[in-house]
CSV table of C-alpha atoms and ligand atoms in Angstrom, one decimal:
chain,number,residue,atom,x,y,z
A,1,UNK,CA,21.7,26.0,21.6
A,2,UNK,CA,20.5,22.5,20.8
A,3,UNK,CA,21.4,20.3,17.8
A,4,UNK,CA,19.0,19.7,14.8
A,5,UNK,CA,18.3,16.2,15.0
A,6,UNK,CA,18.2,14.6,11.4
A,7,UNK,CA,15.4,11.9,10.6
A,8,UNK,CA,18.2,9.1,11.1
A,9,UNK,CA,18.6,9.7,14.1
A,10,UNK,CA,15.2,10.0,15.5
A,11,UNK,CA,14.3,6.7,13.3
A,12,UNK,CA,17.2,5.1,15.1
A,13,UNK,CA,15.8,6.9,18.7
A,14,UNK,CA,12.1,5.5,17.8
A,15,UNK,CA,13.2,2.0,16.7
A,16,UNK,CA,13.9,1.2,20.3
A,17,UNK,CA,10.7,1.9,21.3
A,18,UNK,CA,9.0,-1.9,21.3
A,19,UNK,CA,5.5,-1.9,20.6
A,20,UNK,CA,2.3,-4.0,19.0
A,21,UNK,CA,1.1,-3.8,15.3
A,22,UNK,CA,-2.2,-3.0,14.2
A,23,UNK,CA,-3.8,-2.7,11.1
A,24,UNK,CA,-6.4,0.5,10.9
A,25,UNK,CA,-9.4,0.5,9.0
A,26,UNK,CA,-12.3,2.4,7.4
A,27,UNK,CA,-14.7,2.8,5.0
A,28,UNK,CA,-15.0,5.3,1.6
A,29,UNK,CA,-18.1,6.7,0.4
A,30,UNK,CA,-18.2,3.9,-2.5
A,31,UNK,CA,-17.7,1.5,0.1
A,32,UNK,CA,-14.5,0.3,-0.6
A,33,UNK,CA,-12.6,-0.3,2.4
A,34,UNK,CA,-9.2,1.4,3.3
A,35,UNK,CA,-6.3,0.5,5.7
A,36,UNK,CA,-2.8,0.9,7.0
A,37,UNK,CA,-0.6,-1.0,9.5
A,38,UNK,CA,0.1,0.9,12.3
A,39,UNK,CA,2.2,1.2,15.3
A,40,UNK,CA,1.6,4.7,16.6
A,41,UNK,CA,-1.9,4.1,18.5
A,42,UNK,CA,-2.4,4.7,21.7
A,43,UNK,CA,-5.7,5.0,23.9
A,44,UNK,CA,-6.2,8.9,24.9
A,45,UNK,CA,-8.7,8.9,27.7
A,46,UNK,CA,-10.5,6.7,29.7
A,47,UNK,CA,-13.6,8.1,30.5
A,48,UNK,CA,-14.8,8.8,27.7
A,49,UNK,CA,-13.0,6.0,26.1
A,50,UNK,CA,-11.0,7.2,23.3
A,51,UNK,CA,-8.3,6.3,21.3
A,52,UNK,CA,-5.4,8.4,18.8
A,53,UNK,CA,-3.6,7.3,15.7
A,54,UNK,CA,-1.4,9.1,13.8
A,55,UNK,CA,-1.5,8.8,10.4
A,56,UNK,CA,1.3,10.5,7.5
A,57,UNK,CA,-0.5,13.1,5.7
A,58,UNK,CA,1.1,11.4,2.5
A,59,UNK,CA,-0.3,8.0,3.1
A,60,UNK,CA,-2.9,7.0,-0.2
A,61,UNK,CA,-5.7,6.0,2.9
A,62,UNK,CA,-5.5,9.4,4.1
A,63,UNK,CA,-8.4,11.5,2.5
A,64,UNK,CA,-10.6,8.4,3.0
A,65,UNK,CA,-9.8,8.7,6.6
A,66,UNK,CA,-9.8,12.1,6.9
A,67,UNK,CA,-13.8,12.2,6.3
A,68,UNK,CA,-14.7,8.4,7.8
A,69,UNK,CA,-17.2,8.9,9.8
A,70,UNK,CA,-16.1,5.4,12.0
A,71,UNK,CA,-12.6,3.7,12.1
A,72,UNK,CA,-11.5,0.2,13.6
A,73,UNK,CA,-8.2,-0.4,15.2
A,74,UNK,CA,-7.6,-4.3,14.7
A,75,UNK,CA,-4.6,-5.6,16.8
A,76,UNK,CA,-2.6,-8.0,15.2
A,77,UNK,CA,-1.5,-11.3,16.7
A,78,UNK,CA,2.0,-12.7,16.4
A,79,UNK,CA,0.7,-14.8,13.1
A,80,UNK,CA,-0.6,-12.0,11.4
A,81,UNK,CA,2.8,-11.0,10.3
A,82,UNK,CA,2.3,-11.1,6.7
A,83,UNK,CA,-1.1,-8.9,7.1
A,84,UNK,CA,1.1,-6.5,9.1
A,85,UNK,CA,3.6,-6.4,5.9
A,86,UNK,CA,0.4,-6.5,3.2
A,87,UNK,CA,-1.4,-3.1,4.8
A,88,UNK,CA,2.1,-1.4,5.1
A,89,UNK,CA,2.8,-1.4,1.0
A,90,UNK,CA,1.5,0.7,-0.9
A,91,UNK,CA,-0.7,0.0,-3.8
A,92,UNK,CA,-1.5,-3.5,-2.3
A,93,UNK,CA,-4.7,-5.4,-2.8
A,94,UNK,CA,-4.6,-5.1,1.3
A,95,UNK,CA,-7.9,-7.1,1.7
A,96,UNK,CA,-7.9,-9.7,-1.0
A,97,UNK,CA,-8.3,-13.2,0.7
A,98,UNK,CA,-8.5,-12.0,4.6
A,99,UNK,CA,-11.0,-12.7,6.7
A,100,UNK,CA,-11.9,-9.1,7.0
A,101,UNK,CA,-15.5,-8.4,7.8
A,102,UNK,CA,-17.8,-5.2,7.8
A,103,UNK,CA,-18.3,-4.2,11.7
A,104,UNK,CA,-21.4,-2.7,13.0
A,105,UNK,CA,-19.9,0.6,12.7
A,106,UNK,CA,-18.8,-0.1,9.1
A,107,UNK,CA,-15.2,-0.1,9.6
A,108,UNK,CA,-13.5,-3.7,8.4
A,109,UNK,CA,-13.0,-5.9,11.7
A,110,UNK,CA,-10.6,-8.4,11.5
A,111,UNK,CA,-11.9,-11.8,13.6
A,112,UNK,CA,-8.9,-13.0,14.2
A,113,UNK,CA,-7.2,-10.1,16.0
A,114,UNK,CA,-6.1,-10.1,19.4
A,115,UNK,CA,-8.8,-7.3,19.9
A,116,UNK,CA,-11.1,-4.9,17.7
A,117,UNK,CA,-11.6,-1.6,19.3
A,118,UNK,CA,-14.0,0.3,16.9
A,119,UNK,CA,-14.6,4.0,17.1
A,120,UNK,CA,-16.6,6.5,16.0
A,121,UNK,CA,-14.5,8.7,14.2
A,122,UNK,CA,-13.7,12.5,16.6
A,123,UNK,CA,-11.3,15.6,16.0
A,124,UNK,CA,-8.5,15.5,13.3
A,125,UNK,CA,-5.5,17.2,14.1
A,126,UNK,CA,-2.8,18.1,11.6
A,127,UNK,CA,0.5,18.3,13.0
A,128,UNK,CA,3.3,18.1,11.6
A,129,UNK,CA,3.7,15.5,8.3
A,130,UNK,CA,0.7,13.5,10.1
A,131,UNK,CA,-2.7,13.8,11.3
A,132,UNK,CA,-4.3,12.2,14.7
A,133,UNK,CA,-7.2,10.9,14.3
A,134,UNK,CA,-9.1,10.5,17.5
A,135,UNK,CA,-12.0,8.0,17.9
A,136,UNK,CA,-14.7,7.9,20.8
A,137,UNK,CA,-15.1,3.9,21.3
A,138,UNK,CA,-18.4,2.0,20.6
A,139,UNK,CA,-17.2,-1.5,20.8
A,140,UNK,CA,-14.7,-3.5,21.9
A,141,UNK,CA,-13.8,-7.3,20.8
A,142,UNK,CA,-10.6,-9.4,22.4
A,143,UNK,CA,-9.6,-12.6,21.8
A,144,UNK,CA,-6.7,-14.9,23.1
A,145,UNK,CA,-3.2,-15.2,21.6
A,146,UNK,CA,0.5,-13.8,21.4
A,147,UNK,CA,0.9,-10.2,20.2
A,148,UNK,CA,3.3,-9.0,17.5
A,149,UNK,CA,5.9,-6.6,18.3
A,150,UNK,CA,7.6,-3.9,16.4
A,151,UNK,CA,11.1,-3.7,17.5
A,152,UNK,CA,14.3,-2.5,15.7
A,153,UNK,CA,12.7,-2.3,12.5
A,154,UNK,CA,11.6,-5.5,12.3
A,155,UNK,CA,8.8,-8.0,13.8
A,156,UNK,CA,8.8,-10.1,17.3
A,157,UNK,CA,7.4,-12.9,19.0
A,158,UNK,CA,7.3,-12.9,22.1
A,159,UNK,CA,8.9,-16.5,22.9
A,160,UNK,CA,10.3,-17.2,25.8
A,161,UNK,CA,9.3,-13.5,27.0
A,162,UNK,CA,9.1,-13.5,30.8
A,163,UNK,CA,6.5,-11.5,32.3
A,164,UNK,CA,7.9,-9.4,35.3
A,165,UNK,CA,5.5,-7.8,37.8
A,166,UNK,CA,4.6,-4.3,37.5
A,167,UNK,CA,3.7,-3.0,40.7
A,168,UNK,CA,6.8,-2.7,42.8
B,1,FMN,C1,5.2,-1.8,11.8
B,1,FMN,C2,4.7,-0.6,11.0
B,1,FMN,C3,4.1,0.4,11.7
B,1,FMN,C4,3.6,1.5,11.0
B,1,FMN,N1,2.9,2.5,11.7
B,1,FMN,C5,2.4,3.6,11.0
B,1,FMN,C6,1.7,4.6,11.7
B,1,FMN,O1,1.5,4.5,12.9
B,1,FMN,N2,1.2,5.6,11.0
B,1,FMN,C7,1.4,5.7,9.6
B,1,FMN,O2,0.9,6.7,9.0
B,1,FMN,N3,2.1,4.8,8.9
B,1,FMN,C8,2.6,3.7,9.6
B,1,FMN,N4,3.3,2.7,8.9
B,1,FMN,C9,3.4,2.9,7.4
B,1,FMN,C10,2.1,2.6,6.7
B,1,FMN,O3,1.6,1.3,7.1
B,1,FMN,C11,2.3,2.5,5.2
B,1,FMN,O4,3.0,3.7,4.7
B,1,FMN,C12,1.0,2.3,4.4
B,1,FMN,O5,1.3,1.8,3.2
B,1,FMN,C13,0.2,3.6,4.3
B,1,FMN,O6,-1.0,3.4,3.7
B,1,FMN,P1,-1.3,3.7,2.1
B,1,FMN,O7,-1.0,2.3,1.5
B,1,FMN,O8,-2.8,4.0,2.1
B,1,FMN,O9,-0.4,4.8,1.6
B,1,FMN,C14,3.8,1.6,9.6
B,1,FMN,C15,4.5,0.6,8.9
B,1,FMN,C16,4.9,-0.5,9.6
B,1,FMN,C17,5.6,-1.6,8.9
């Protein structure tokens, strides 16, 4: 018989898990525009090109996203802490003085990201406390610069970081 594993210790588990920072966007109805930072996005197939993010159920974003019909994943460079911190409280004004732009999809694109991937929003999937929400991608924008990391519950740069070949 296995162990129940408390939230602690799969916090504690999933904080190892180093990975980049984006900050999520959409639209409402009125046209106000919504967002969260997050960590949990991966891409989900490649032909079609699609992309997953998972987003708690209890998050104030959430019915906005839940009826979106376009969403933009914004990648955050290794300046863009503060942004990262601003779209992860709650009740912030998240877009006051950013550079934030309507996209062609109308989902917020942020110029200055490392990339833009904008999707038009696909199935939602409640599981759990979250939902995934997939996106098939329309548009893809990259520029150059140092990523931020999420790492042991706190933000990285990667100085100094030495790249090591992947194929063996
Ligand atoms: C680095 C980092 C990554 C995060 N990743 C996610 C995520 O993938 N999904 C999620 O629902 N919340 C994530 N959060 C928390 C949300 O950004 C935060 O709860 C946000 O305020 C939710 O949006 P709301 O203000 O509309 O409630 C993350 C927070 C941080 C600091």
């Amino acid at each position: 018989m296995t162990e129940m594993v408390t939230e602690v210790q799969f916090r504690q588990g999933m904080s190892q898990l180093a990975g980049g920072v984006t900050v999520v966007t959409c639209t409402d109805y009125d046209g106000a525009w919504r967002g969260f930072t997050a960590s949990d996005v991966c891409s989900l197939s490649l032909k079609p090109p699609m992309v997953l993010v998972c987003l708690d159920r209890a998050a104030e974003c959430h019915p906005t996203f839940q009826v979106a019909s376009s969403f933009a994943v914004n990648i955050l460079a290794s300046e863009d802490r503060q942004l990262a911190k601003r779209f992860a409280t709650k009740g912030e004004e998240k877009f006051a003085g950013t550079s934030f732009h309507e996209g062609p999809l109308g989902a917020p694109v942020l110029p200055e990201a490392l990339a833009t991937i904008e999707c038009h929003a696909r199935e939602r999937i409640d599981l759990g406390d979250h939902t995934i929400l997939t996106g098939a991608v329309e548009r893809v924008v990259t520029n150059d610069g140092q990523p931020l990391v999420y790492y042991d519950r706190d933000f990285w740069r990667l100085m100094n970081a030495q790249r090591e070949e992947c194929a063996s």
